PDB file of C-alpha atoms and ligand atoms in Angstrom:
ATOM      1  CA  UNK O   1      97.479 -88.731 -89.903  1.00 67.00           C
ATOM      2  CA  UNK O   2      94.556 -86.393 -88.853  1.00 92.00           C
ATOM      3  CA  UNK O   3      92.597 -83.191 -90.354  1.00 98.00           C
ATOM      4  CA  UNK O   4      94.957 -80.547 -91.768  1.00 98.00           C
ATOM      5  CA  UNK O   5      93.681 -77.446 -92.956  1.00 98.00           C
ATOM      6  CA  UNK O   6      95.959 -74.872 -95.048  1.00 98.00           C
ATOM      7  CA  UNK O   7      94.664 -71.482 -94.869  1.00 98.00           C
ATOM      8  CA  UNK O   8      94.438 -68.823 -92.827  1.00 95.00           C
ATOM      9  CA  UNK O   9      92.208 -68.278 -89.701  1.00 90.00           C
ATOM     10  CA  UNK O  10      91.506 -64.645 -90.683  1.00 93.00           C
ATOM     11  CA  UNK O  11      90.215 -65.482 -94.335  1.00 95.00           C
ATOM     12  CA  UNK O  12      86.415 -66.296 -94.683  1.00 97.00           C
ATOM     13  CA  UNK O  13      86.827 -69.370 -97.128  1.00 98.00           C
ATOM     14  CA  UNK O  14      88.841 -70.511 -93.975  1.00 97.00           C
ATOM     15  CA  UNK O  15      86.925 -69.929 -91.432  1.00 97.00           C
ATOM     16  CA  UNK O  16      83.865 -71.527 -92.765  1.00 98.00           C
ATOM     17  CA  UNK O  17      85.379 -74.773 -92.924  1.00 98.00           C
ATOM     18  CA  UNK O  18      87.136 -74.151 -89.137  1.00 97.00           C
ATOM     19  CA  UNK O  19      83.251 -73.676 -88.007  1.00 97.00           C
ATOM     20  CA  UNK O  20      81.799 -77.499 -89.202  1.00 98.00           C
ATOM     21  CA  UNK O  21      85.042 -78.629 -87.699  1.00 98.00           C
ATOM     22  CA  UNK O  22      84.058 -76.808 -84.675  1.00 97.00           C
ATOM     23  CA  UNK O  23      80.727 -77.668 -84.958  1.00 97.00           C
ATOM     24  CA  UNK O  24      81.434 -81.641 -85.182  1.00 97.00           C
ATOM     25  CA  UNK O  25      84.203 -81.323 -82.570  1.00 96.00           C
ATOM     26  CA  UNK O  26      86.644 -82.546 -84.653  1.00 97.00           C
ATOM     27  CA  UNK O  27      90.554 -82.682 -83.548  1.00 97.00           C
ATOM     28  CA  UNK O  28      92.786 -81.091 -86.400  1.00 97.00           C
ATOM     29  CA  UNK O  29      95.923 -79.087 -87.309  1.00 98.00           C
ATOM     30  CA  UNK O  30      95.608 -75.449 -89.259  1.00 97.00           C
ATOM     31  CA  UNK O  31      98.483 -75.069 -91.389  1.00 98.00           C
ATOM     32  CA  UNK O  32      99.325 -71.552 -92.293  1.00 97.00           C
ATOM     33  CA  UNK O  33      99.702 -70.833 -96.026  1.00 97.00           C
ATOM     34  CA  UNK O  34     100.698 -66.886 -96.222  1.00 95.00           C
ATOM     35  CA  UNK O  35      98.986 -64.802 -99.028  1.00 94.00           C
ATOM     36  CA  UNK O  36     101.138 -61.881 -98.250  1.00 91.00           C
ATOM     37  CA  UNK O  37     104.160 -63.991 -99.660  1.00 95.00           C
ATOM     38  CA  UNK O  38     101.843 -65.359-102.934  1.00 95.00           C
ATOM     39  CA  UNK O  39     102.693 -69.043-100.891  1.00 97.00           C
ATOM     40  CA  UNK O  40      99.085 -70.399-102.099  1.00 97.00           C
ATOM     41  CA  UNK O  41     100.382 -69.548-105.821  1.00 98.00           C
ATOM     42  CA  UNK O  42     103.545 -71.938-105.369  1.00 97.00           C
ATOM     43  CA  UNK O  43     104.208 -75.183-104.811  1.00 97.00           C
ATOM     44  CA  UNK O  44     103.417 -77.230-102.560  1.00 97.00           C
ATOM     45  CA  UNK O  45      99.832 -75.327-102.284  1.00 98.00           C
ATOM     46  CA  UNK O  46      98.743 -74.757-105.916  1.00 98.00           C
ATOM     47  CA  UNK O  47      99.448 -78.707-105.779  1.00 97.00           C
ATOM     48  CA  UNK O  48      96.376 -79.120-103.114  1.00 98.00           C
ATOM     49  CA  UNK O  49      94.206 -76.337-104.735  1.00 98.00           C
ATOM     50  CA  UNK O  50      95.442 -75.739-108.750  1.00 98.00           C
ATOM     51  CA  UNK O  51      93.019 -72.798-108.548  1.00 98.00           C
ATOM     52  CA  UNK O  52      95.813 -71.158-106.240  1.00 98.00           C
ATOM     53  CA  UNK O  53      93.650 -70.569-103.148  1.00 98.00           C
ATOM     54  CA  UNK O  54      93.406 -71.259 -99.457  1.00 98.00           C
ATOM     55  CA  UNK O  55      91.410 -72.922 -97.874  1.00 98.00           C
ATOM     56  CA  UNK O  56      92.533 -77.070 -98.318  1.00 98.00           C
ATOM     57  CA  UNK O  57      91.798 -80.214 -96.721  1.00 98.00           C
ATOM     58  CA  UNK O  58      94.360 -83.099 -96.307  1.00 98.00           C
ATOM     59  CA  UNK O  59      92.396 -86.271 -94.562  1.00 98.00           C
ATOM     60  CA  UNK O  60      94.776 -88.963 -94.964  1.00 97.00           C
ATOM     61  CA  UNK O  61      95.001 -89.298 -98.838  1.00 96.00           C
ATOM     62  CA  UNK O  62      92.506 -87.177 -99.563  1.00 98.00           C
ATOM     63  CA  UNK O  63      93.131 -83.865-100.828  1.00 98.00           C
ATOM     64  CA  UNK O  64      90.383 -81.469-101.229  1.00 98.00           C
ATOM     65  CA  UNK O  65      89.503 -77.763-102.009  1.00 98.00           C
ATOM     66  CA  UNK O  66      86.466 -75.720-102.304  1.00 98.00           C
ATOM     67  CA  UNK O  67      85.516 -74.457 -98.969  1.00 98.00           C
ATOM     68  CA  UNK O  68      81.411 -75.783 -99.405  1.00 98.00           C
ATOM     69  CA  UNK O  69      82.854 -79.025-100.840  1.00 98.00           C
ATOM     70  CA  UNK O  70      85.051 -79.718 -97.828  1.00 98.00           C
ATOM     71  CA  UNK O  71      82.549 -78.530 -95.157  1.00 98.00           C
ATOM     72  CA  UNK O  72      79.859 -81.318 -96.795  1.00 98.00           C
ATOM     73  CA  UNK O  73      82.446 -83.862 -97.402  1.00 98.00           C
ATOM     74  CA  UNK O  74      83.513 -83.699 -93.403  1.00 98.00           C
ATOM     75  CA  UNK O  75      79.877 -83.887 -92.283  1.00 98.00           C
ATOM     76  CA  UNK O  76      79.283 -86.879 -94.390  1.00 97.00           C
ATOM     77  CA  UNK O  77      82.598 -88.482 -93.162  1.00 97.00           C
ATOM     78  CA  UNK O  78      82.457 -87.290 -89.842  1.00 97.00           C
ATOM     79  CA  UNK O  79      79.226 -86.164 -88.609  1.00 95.00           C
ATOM     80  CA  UNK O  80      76.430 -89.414 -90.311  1.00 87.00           C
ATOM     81  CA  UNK O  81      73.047 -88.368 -88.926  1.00 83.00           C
ATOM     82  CA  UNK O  82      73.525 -84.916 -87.912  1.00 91.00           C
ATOM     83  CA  UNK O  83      71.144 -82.597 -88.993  1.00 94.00           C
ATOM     84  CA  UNK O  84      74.165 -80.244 -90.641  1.00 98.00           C
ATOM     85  CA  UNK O  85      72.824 -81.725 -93.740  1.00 98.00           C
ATOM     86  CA  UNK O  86      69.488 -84.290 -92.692  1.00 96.00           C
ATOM     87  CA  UNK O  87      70.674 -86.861 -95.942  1.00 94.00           C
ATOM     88  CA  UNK O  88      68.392 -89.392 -94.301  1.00 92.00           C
ATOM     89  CA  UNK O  89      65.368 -87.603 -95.460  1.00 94.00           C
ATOM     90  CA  UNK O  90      65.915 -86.533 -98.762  1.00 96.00           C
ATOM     91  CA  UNK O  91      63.449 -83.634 -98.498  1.00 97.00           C
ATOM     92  CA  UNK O  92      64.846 -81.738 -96.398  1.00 97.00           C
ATOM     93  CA  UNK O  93      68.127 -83.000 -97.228  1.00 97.00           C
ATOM     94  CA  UNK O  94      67.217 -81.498-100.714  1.00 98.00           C
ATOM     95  CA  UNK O  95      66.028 -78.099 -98.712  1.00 98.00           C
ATOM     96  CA  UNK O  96      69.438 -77.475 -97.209  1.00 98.00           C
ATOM     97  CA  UNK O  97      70.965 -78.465-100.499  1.00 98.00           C
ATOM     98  CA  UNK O  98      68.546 -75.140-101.899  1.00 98.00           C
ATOM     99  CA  UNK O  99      70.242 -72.833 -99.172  1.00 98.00           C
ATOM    100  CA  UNK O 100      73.560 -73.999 -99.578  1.00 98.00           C
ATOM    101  CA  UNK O 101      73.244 -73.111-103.156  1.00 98.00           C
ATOM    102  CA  UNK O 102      71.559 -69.747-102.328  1.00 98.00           C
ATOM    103  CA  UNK O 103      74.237 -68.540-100.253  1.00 98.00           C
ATOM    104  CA  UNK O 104      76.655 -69.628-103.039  1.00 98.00           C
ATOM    105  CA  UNK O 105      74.779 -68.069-106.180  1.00 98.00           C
ATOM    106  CA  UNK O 106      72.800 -64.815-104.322  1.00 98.00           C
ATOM    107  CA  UNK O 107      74.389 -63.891-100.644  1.00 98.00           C
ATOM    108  CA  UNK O 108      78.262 -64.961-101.416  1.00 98.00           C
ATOM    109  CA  UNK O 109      78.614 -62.245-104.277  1.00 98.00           C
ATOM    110  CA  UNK O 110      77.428 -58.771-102.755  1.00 98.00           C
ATOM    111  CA  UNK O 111      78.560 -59.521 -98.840  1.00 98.00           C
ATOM    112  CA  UNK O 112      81.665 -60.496-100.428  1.00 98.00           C
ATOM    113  CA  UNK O 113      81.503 -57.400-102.888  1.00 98.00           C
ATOM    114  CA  UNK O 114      81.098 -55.108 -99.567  1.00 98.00           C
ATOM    115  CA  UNK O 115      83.638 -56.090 -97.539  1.00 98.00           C
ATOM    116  CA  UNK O 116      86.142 -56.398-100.142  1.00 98.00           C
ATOM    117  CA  UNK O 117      85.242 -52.338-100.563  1.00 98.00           C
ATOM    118  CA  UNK O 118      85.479 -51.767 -96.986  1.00 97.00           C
ATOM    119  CA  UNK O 119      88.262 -54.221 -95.423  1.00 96.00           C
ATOM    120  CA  UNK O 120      90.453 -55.998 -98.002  1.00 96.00           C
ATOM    121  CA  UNK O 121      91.047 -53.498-100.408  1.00 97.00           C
ATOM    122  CA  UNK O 122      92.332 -51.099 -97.647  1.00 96.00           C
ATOM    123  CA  UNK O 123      94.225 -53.352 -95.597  1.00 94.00           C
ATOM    124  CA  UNK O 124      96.096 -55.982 -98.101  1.00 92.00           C
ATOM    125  CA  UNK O 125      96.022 -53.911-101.317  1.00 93.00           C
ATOM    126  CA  UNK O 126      96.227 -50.307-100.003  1.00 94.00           C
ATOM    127  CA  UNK O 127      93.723 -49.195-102.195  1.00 97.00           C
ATOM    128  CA  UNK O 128      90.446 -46.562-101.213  1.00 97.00           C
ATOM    129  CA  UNK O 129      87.133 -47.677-100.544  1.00 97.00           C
ATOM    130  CA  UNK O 130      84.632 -47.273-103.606  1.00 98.00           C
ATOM    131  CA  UNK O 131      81.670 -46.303-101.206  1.00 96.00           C
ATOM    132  CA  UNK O 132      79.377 -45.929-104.839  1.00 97.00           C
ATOM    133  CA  UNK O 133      80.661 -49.682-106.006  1.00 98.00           C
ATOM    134  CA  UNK O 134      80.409 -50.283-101.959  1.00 98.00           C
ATOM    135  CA  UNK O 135      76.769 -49.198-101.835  1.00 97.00           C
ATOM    136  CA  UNK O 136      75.169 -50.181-104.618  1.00 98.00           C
ATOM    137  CA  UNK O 137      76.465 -54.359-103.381  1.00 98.00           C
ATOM    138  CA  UNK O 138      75.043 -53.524-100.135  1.00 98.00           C
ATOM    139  CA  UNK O 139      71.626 -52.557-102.070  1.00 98.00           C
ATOM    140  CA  UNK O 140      71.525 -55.964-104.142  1.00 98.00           C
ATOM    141  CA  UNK O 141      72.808 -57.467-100.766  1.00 98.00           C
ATOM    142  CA  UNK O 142      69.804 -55.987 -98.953  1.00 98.00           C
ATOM    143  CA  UNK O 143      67.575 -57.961-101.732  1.00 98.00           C
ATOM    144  CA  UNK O 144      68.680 -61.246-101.292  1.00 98.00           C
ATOM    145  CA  UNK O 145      68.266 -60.651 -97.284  1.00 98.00           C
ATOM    146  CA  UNK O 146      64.553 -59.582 -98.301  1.00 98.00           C
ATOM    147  CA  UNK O 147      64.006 -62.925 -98.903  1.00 98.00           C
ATOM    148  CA  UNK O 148      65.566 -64.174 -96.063  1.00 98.00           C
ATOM    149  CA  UNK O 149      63.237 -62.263 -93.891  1.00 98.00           C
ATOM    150  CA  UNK O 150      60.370 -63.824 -95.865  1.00 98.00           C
ATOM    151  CA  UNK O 151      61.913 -67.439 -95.177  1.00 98.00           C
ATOM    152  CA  UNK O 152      63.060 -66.971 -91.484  1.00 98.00           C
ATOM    153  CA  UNK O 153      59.377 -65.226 -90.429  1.00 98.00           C
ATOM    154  CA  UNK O 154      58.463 -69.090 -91.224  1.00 98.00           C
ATOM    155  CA  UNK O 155      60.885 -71.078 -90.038  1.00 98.00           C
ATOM    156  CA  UNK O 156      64.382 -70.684 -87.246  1.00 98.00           C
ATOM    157  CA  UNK O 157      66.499 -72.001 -89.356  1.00 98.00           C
ATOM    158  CA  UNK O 158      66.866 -71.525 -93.407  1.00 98.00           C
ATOM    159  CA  UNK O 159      66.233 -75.058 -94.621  1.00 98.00           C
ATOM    160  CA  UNK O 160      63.738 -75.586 -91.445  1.00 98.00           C
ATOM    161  CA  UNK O 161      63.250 -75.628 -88.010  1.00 98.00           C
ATOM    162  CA  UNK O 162      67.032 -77.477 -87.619  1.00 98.00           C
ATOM    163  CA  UNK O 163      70.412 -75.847 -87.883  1.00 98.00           C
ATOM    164  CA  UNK O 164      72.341 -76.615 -91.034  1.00 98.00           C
ATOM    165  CA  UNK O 165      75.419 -76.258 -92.837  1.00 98.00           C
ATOM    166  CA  UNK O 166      73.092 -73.665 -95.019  1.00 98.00           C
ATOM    167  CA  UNK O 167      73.181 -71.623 -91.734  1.00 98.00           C
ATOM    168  CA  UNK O 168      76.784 -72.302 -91.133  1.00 98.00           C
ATOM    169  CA  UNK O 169      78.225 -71.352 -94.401  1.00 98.00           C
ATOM    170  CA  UNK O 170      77.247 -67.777 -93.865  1.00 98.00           C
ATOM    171  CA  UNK O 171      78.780 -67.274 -90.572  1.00 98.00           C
ATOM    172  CA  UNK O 172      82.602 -65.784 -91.765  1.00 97.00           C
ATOM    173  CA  UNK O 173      81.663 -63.062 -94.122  1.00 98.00           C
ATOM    174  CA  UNK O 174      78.353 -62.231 -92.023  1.00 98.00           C
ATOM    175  CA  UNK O 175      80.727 -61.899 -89.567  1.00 97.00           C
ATOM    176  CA  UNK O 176      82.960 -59.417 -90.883  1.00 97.00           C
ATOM    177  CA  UNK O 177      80.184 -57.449 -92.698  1.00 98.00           C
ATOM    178  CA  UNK O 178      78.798 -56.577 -88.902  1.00 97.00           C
ATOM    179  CA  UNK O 179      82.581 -56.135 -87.541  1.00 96.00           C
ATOM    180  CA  UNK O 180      84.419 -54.438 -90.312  1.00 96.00           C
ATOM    181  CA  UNK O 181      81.816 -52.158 -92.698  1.00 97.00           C
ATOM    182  CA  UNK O 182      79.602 -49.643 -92.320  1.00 97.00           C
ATOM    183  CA  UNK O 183      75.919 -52.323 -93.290  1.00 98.00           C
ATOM    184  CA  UNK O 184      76.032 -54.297 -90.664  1.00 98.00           C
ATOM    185  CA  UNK O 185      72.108 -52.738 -90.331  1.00 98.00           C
ATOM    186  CA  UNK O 186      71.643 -54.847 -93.363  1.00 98.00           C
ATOM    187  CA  UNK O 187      71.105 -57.730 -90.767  1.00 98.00           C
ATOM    188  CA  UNK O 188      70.498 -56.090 -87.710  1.00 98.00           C
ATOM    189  CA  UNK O 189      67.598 -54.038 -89.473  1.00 98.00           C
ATOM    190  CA  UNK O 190      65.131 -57.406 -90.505  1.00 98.00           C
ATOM    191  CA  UNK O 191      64.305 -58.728 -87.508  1.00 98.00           C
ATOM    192  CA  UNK O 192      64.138 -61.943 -88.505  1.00 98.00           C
ATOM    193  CA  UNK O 193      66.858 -62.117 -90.298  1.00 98.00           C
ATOM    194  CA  UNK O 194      68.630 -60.545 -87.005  1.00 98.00           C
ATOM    195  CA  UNK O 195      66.894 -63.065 -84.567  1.00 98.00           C
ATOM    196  CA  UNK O 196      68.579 -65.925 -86.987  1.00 98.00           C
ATOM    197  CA  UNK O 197      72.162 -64.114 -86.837  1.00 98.00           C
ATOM    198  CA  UNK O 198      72.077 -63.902 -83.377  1.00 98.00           C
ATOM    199  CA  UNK O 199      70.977 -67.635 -83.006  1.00 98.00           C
ATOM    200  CA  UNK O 200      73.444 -69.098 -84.936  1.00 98.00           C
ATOM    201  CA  UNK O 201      76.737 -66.591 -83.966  1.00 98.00           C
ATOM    202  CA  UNK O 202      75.592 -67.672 -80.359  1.00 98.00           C
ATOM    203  CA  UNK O 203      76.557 -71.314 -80.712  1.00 98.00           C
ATOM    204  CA  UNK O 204      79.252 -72.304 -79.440  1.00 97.00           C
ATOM    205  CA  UNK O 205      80.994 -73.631 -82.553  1.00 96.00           C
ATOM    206  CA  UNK O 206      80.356 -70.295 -84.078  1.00 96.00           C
ATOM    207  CA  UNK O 207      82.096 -68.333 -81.138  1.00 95.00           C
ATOM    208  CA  UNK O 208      85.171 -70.589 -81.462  1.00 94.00           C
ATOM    209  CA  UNK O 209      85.328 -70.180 -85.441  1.00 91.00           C
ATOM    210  CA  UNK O 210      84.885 -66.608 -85.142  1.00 92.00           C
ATOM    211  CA  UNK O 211      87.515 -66.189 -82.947  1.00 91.00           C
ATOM    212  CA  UNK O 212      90.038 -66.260 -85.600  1.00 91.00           C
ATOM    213  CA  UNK O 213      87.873 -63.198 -87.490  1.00 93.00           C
ATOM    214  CA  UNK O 214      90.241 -60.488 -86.159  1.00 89.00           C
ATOM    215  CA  UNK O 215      90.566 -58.463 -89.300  1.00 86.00           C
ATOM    216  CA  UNK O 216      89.778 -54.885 -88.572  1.00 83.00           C
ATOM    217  CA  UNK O 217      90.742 -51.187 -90.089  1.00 74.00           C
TER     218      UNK O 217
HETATM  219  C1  LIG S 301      87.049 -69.548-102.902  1.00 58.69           C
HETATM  220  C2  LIG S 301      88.388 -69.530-102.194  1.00 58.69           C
HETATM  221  C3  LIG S 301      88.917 -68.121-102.023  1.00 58.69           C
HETATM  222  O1  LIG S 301      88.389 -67.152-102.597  1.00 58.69           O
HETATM  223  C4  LIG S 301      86.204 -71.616-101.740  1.00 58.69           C
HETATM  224  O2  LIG S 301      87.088 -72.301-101.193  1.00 58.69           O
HETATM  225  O3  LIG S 301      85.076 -71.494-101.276  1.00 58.69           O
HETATM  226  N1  LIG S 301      85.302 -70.883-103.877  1.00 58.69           N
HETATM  227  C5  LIG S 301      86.516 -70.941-103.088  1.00 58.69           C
HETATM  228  N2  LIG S 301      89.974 -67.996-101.224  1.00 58.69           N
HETATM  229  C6  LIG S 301      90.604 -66.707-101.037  1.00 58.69           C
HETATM  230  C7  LIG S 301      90.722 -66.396 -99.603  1.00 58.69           C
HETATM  231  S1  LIG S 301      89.112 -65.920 -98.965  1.00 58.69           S
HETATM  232  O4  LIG S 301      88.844 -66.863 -97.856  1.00 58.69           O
HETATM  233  C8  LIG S 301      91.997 -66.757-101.629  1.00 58.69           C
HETATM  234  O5  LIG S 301      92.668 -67.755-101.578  1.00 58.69           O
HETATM  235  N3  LIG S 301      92.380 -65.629-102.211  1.00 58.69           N
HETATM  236  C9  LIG S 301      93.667 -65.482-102.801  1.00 58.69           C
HETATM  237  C10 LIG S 301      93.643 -65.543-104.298  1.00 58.69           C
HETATM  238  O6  LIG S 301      92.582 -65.797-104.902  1.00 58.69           O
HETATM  239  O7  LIG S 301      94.710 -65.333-104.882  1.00 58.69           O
END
């Protein structure tokens, strides 16, 4: 019984988990649970994720959810001394831990915010974008990528001079805010922060997990 993942390739929470997988060249199966139809609100998917969301993880009996849980979980199972998340040195272990958790608290919210505004909303709700609600994310979003700037004019990496899951977990919806809104210069603009994006998208992993990022309006 191998790696299943239910979720869809298009959705972000998805994809991130589809890019360590990548990344640790890991065989598995992507089972498709279909939001249009509510299936992730009905048995047997609100049984792997109560919260009612995509993505899960079945590994033999193991049944996970929480996209950042899964993505450490398979590096710790699957990937022991890679530097995805350097636990052997618990420094810098505890410095990608710090990025992980700034992507989480400060970068997840506003990117998320924007292309809600400017791709979900339109295409699976049929609503209009808010450009006001739209711009003023994109303005707290800029923030956060001020520090960035500040952090990658020091090192190539966030947590240091290695390539990390802290990298990785921004890939999806740093994807679609440079494919699918209008402030994609919110990256492209720092160049930094630009040299970083185009380092990590140009890994190979990356190209294969972005692959599935086809949403467009
Ligand atoms: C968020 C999952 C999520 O928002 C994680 O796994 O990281 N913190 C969780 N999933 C969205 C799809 S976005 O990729 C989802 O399932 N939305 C449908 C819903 O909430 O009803």
């Amino acid at each position: 019984m191998g790696i299943k993942v239910y979720g869809s390739p298009v959705s972000t929470c998805t994809a991130r988990v589809l890019a360590v997988i990548e990344e640790l060249g890991l065989e598995y199966e992507l089972v498709p649970v279909d939001l249009s139809t509510g299936e992730h609100k009905r048995p047997p998917h609100i049984e792997r994720n109560p919260f009612g969301q995509i993505p899960a993880l079945e590994d033999g009996d193991l049944v996970l959810f929480e996209s950042r849980v899964i993505t450490r979980y398979l590096v710790r199972k699957y990937g022991k001394g890679s530097d995805l998340l350097k636990e052997d040195t618990p420094v810098e272990a505890a410095t990608v831990d710090q990025w992980i958790e700034v992507e989480t608290q400060h970068f997840n919210g506003p990117v998320s915010a924007v292309v809600f505004q400017h791709l979900f909303l339109p295409l699976f709700f049929g609503g209009t974008t808010d450009e006001k609600a739209a711009a003023a994310e994109a303005e707290k979003l800029g923030k956060v990528l001020d520090v960035y700037e500040v952090k990658l004019s020091k090192t190539k990496y966030l947590a240091g001079d290695f390539y990390s899951l802290a990298d990785l977990h921004h890939l999806s919806y740093g994807h679609y805010l440079i494919a699918a809104t209008p402030h994609g210069s919110l990256i492209h603009s720092r160049p930094h922060v630009k040299a970083w994006w185009d380092r990590i998208t140009s890994r190979p992993a990356s190209k294969k997990a972005a692959a599935g990022l086809v949403l467009s309006i």
